[in-house]
Every structure is written in structure tokens, then in C-alpha cells.
mmCIF file of C-alpha atoms and ligand atoms in Angstrom:
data_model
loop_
_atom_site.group_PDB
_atom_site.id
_atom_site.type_symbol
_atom_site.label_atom_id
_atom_site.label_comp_id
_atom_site.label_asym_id
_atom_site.label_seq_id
_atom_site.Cartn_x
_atom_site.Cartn_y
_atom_site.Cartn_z
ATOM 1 C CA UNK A 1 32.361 164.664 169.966
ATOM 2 C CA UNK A 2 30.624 165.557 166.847
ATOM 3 C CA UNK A 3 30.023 169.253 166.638
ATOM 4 C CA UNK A 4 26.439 170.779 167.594
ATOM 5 C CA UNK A 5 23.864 170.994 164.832
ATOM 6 C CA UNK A 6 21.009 172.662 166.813
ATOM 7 C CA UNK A 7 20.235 175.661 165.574
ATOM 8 C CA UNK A 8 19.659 177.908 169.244
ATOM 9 C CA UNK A 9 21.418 179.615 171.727
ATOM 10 C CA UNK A 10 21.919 176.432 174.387
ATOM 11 C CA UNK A 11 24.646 174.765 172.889
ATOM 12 C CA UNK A 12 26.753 176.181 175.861
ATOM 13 C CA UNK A 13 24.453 175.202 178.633
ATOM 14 C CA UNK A 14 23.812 171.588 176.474
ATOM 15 C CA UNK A 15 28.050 171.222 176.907
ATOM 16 C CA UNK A 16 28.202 171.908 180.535
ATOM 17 C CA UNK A 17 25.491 169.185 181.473
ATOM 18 C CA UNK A 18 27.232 167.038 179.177
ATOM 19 C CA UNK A 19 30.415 167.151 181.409
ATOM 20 C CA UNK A 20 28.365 167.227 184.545
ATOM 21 C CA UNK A 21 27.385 163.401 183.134
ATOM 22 C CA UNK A 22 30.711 162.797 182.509
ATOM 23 C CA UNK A 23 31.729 163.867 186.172
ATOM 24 C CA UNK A 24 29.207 161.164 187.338
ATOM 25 C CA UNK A 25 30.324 158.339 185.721
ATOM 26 C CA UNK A 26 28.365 158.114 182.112
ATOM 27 C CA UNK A 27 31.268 157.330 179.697
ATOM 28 C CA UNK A 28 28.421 155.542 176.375
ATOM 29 C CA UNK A 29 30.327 158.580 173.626
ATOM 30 C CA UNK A 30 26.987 158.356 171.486
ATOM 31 C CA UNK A 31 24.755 158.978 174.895
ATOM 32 C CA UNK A 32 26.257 161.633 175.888
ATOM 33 C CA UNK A 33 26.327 163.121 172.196
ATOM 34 C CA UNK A 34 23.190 162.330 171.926
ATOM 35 C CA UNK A 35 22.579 164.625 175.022
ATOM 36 C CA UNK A 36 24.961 167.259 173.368
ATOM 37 C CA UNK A 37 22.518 167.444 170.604
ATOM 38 C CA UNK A 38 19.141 167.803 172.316
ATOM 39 C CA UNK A 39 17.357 170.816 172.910
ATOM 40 C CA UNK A 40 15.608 169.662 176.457
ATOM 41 C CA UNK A 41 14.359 172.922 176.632
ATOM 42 C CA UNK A 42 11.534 172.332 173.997
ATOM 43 C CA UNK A 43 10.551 169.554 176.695
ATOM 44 C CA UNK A 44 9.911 171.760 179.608
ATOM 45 C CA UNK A 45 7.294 173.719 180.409
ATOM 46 C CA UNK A 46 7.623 177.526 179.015
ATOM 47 C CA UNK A 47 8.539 178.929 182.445
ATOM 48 C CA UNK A 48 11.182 176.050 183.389
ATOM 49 C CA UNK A 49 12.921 176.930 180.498
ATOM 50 C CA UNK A 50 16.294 178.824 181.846
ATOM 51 C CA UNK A 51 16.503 175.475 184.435
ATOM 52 C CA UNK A 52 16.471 172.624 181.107
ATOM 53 C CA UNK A 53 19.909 172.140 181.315
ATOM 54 C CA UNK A 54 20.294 171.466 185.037
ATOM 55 C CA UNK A 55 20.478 168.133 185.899
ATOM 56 C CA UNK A 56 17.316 168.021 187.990
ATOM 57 C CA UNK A 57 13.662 166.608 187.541
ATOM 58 C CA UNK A 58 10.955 168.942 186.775
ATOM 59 C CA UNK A 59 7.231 169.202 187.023
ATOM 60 C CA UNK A 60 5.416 168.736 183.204
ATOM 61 C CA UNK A 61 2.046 168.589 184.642
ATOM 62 C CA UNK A 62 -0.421 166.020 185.162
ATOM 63 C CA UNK A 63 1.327 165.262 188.605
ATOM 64 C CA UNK A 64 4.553 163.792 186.516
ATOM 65 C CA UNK A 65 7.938 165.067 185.939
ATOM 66 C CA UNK A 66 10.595 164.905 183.468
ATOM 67 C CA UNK A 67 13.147 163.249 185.105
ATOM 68 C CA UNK A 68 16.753 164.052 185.622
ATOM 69 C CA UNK A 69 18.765 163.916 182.450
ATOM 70 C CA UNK A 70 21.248 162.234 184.544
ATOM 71 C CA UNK A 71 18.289 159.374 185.100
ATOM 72 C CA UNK A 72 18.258 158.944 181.425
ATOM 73 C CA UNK A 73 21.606 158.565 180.634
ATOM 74 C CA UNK A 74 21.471 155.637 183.108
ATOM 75 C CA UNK A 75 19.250 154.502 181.256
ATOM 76 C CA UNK A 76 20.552 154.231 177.996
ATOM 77 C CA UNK A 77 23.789 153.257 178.943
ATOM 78 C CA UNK A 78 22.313 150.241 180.337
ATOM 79 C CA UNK A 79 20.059 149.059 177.203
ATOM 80 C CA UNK A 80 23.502 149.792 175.313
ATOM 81 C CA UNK A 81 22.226 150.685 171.595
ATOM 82 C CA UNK A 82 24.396 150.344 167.990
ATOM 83 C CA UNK A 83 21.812 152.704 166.459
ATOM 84 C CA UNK A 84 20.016 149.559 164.636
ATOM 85 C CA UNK A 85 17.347 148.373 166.978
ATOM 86 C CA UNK A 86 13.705 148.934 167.473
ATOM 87 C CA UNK A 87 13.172 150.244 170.854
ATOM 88 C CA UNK A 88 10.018 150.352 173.058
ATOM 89 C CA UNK A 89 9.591 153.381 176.160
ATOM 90 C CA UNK A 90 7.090 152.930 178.457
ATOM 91 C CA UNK A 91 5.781 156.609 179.943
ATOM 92 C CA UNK A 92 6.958 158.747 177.519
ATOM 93 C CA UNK A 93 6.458 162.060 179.943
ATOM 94 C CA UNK A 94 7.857 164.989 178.316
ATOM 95 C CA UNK A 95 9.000 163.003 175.562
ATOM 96 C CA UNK A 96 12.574 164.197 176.290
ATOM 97 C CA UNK A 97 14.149 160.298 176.733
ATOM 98 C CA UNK A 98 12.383 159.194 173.197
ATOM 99 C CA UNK A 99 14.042 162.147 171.369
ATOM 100 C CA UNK A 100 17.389 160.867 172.880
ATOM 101 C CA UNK A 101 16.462 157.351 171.680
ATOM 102 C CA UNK A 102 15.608 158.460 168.582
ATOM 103 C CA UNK A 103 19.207 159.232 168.066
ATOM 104 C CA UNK A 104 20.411 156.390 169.439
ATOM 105 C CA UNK A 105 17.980 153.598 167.566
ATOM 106 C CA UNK A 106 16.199 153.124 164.710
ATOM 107 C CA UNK A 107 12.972 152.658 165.761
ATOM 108 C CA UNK A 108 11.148 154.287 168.953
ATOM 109 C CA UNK A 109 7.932 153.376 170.368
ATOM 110 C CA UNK A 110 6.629 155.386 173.292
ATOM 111 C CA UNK A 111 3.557 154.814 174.952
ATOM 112 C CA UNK A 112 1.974 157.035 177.568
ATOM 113 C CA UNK A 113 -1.228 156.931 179.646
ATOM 114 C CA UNK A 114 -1.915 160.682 179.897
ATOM 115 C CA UNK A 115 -2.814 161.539 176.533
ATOM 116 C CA UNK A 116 -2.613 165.529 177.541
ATOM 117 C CA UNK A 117 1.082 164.539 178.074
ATOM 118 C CA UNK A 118 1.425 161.963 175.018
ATOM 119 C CA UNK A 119 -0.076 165.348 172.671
ATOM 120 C CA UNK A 120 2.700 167.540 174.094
ATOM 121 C CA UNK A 121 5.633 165.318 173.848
ATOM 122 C CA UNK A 122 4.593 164.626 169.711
ATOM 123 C CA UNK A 123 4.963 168.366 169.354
ATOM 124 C CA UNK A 124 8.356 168.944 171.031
ATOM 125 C CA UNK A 125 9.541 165.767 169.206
ATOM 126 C CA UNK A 126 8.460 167.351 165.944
ATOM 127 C CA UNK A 127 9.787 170.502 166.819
ATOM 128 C CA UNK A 128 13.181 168.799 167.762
ATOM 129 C CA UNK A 129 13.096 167.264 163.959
ATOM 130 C CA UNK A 130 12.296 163.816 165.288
ATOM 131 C CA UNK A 131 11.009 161.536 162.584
ATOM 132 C CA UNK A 132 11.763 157.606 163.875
ATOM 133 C CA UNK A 133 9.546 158.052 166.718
ATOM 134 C CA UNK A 134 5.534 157.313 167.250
ATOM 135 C CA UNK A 135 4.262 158.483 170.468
ATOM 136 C CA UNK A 136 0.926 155.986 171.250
ATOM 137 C CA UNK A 137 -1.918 156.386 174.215
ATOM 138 C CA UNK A 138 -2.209 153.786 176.309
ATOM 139 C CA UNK A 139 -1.348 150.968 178.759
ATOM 140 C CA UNK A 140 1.830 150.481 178.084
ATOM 141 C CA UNK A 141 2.707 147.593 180.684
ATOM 142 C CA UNK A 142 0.881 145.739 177.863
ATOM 143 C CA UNK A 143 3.114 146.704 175.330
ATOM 144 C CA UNK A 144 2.364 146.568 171.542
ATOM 145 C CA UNK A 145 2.200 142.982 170.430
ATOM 146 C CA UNK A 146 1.818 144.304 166.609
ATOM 147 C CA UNK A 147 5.119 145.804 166.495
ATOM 148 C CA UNK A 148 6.823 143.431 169.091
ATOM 149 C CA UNK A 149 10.110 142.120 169.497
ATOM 150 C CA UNK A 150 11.609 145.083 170.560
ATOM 151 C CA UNK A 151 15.563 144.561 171.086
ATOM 152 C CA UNK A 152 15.670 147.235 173.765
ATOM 153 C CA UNK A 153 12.870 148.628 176.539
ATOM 154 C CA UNK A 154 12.708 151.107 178.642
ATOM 155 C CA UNK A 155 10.251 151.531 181.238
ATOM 156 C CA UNK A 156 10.031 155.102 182.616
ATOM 157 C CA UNK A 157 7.964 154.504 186.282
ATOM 158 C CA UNK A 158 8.440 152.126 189.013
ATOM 159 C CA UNK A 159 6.920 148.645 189.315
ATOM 160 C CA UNK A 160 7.098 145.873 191.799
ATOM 161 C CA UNK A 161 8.087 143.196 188.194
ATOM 162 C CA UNK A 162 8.364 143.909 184.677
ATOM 163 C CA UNK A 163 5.211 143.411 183.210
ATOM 164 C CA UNK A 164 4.760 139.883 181.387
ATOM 165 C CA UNK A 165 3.718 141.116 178.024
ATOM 166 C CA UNK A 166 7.148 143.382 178.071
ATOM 167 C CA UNK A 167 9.243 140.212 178.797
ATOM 168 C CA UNK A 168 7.693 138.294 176.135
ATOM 169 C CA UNK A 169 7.707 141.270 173.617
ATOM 170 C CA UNK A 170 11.478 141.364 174.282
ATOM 171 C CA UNK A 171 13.992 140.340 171.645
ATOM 172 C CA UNK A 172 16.198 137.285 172.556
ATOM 173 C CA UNK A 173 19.358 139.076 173.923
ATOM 174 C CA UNK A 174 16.995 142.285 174.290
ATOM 175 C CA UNK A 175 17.497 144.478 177.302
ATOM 176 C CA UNK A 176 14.960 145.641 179.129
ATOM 177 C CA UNK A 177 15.905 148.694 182.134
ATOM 178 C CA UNK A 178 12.858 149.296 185.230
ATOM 179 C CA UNK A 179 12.914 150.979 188.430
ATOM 180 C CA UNK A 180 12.108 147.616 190.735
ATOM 181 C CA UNK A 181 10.298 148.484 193.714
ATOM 182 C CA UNK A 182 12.084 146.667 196.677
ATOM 183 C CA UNK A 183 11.795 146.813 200.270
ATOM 184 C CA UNK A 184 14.671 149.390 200.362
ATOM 185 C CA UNK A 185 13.411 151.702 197.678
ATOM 186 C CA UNK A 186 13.520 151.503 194.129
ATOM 187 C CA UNK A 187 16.130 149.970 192.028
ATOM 188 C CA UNK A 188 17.029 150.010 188.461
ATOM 189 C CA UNK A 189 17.307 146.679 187.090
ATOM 190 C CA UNK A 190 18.858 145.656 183.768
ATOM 191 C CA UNK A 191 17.142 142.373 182.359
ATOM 192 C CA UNK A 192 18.976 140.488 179.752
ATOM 193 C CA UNK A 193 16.892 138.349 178.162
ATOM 194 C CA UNK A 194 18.537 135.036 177.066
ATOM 195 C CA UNK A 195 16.618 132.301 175.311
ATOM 196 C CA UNK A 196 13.641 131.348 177.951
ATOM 197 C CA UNK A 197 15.406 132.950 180.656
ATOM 198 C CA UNK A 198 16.261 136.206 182.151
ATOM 199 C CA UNK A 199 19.544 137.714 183.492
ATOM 200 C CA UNK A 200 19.273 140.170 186.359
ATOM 201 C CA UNK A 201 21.763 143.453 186.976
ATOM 202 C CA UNK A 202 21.496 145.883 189.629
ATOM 203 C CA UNK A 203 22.173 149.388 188.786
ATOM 204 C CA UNK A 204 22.053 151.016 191.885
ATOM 205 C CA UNK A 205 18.729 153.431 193.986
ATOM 206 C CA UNK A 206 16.475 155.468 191.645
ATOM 207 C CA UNK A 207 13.406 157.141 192.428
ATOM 208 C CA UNK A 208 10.170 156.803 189.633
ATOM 209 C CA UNK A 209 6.518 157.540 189.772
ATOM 210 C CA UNK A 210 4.651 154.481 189.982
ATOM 211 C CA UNK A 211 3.890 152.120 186.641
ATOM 212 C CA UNK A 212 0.587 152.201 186.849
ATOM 213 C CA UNK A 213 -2.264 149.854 184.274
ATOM 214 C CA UNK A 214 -3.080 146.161 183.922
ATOM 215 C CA UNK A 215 0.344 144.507 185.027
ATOM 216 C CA UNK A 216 1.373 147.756 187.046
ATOM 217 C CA UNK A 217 0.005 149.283 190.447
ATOM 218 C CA UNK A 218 -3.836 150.097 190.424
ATOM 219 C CA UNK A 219 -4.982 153.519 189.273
ATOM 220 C CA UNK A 220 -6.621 154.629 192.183
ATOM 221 C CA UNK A 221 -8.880 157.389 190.517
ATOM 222 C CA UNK A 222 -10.333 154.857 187.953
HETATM 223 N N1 SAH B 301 11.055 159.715 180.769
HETATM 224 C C1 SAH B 301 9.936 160.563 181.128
HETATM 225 C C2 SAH B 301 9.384 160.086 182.464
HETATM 226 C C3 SAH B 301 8.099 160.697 182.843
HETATM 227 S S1 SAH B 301 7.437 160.161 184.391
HETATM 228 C C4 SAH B 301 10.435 161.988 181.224
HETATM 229 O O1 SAH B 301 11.538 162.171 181.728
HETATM 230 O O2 SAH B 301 9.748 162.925 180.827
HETATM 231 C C5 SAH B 301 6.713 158.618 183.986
HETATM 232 C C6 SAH B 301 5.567 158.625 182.997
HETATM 233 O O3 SAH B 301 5.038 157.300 182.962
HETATM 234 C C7 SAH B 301 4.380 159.536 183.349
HETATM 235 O O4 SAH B 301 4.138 160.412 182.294
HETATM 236 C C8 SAH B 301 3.211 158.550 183.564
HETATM 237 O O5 SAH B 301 1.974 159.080 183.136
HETATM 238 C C9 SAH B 301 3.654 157.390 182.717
HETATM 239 N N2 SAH B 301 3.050 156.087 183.027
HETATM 240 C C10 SAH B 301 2.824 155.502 184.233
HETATM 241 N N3 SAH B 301 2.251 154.288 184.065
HETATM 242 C C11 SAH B 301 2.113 154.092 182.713
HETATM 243 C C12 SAH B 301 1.585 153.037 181.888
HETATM 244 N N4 SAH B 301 1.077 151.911 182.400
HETATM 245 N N5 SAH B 301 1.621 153.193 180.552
HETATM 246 C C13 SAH B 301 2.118 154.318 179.974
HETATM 247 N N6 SAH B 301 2.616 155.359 180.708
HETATM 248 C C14 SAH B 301 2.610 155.243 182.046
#
């Protein structure tokens, strides 16, 4: 593993989560890496700060919470990135997944909802030294036509189907990861999307906030 090039005192705590990842199962070299050389802490709140390197969700604000880091690196093992692709998040929260993306792609676009939330996550992303990355308000189950195919997209809350615009904004052989609402719980999926069809893959129980917007669940204070 390349050797840290933050410049603050977690580097320990950073390497300990790292092999807590490794203990459950994530084996991607540049994700965890990529985790190695994060400073979640920026993406906390102030007082969470001596629990960013746990692997555990925690509140942000705005009812939402940063998920566990152990939930992300699910995540981008499953979209599998090179380091060459233009990548679309969906809820970008804290902004902690999109500075791990932005190591591991070329191109990140995040959309979130909450602009209170999108505000905070472009200043710990600059603060982190994150330059590939624009941070957008809005509906994201719509997407971004302008800037569309993406060859990888993540989508951060729960939904019963991946929005239409995402599918059709998706890159043939693009990968797009959701929590899928099922009658069991919620399940992260892993479409493949090949030619006009799409290839379906299980990755076992999550649990997400809901997607909410046009092709999501309804907002009910709107
Ligand atoms: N990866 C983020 C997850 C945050 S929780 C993190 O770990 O910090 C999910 C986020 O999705 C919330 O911030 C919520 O406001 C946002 N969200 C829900 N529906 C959305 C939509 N339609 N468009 C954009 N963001 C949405």
C-alpha cells in the first residue's frame, strides 16, 4: 500500500479501519488505499470527530447520516473503477464517498437535495485537496443529461427501481450500485448495463435513507 500523504495526526486510526475492511471481506487494493488516504474526519461534524474512523454511520444533520465507511467500500468495489471513468453519486451527504471517488475516477459528479448539506460537503472536499469533483443541488434521480454517459453510478439512498433517467444516462457496460427496496429490506443491487439490457447482482442487506424526488419516493414535506 502506497504510503500516507495526509498531512495530520490520523494516519494510525485511518490504518486500523483499513484492516477492519479487510477483516470483512473488501480485498479492491486501490479502495481500500483510497480509504488509507482520506481524512473522514473533515466529513464529520466537529464533535464526532474522535469517532471518524470507526466503522459506524453518523448523524451530519438535516436528518441524514454519513454512512458506514464499510457501506462505501461496498460500494466501490462493486462499480469496480481503473481510475479513467466519469462517475455520477447520487446524495452526496457528507461528501465523504465523492472524495473516495475522486481518487478512484476521473471525473465525479455528486448531486444532493439538501443544499445546507451539498455547501458543507464542497468545503471538506476542498479542504481534503479534492479538485475532480463538482458537488450540484438537486434531484438527482434525474441525473444530469448534459454531462451524461457516466461509466459508473452510485446512488447513495434507497429506492424501490433505479430511476429511468440514471439507466439511460449509463454508459454501455456502465455499472450502476442502489439500495433496492424489497419486501425483505433493502438490498444492494449491482446493474450492469449491456447494450439495451440490464444485468442484475445481488450484493447482500443494506440499510439507506430513502431516494427521495421525481423517480424516487415522495417528499412528504413538499
Ligand atoms: N454517501 C453519503 C450518504 C448520505 S445519506 C454519506 O455517507 O455521507 C443519503 C443522501 O441522499 C442524503 O444526504 C439525502 O439528502 C440524499 N438524497 C435523497 N434523495 C435524493 C435525491 N433525489 N437527489 C439527491 N440527493 C438525495
Amino acid at each position: 500500500m502506497e504510503p500516507l500523504r495526509v498531512g495530520d495526526s490520523y494516519g494510525g486510526y485511518r490504518a486500523r479501519l483499513v484492516e477492519e475492511l479487510r477483516d470483512l471481506g473488501i480485498r479492491d487494493m486501490a479502495v481500500l488505499a483510497a480509504v488509507a488516504q482520506t481524512p473522514r474526519h473533515l466529513f464529520v461534524p466537529e464533535a464526532l470527530r474522535n469517532r471518524a474512523y470507526e466503522n459506524a454511520a453518523l448523524p451530519i444533520g438535516k436528518h441524514q447520516t454519513i454512512s458506514h465507511p464499510s457501506t462505501h467500500a461496498r460500494n466501490l468495489e462493486a462499480v469496480g473503477l481503473q481510475g479513467r471513468e466519469r462517475v455520477l453519486e447520487v446524495g452526496t451527504g457528507s461528501g465523504y464517498q465523492t472524495a473516495l471517488l475522486s481518487r478512484l475516477a476521473d471525473q465525479v459528479i455528486s448531486i444532493e437535495r439538501i443544499a445546507a448539506l451539498a455547501d458543507l460537503a464542497r468545503s471538506a472536499l476542498q479542504e481534503a485537496g479534492c479538485v475532480n469533483v463538482t458537488v450540484l443541488v438537486g434531484d438527482g434521480t434525474l441525473g444530469r443529461r448534459s454531462l451524461a454517459p457516466f461509466d459508473a453510478i452510485i446512488v447513495s439512498a434507497a429506492g424501490a427501481s433505479p430511476p429511468k433517467p440514471l439507466i439511460e444516462q449509463l454508459a454501455d457496460g456502465g455499472r450502476l450500485v442502489m439500495p433496492i427496496c424489497r419486501d425483505s429490506g433493502q438490498e444492494l443491487v449491482k446493474f450492469t448495463r449491456t447494450g439495451d439490457g440490464l444485468v442484475e447482482q445481488s450484493m447482500g442487506h443494506v440499510q439507506f435513507v430513502p431516494l427521495l424526488g421525481k423517480h424516487g419516493f415522495e417528499d412528504e414535506n413538499s
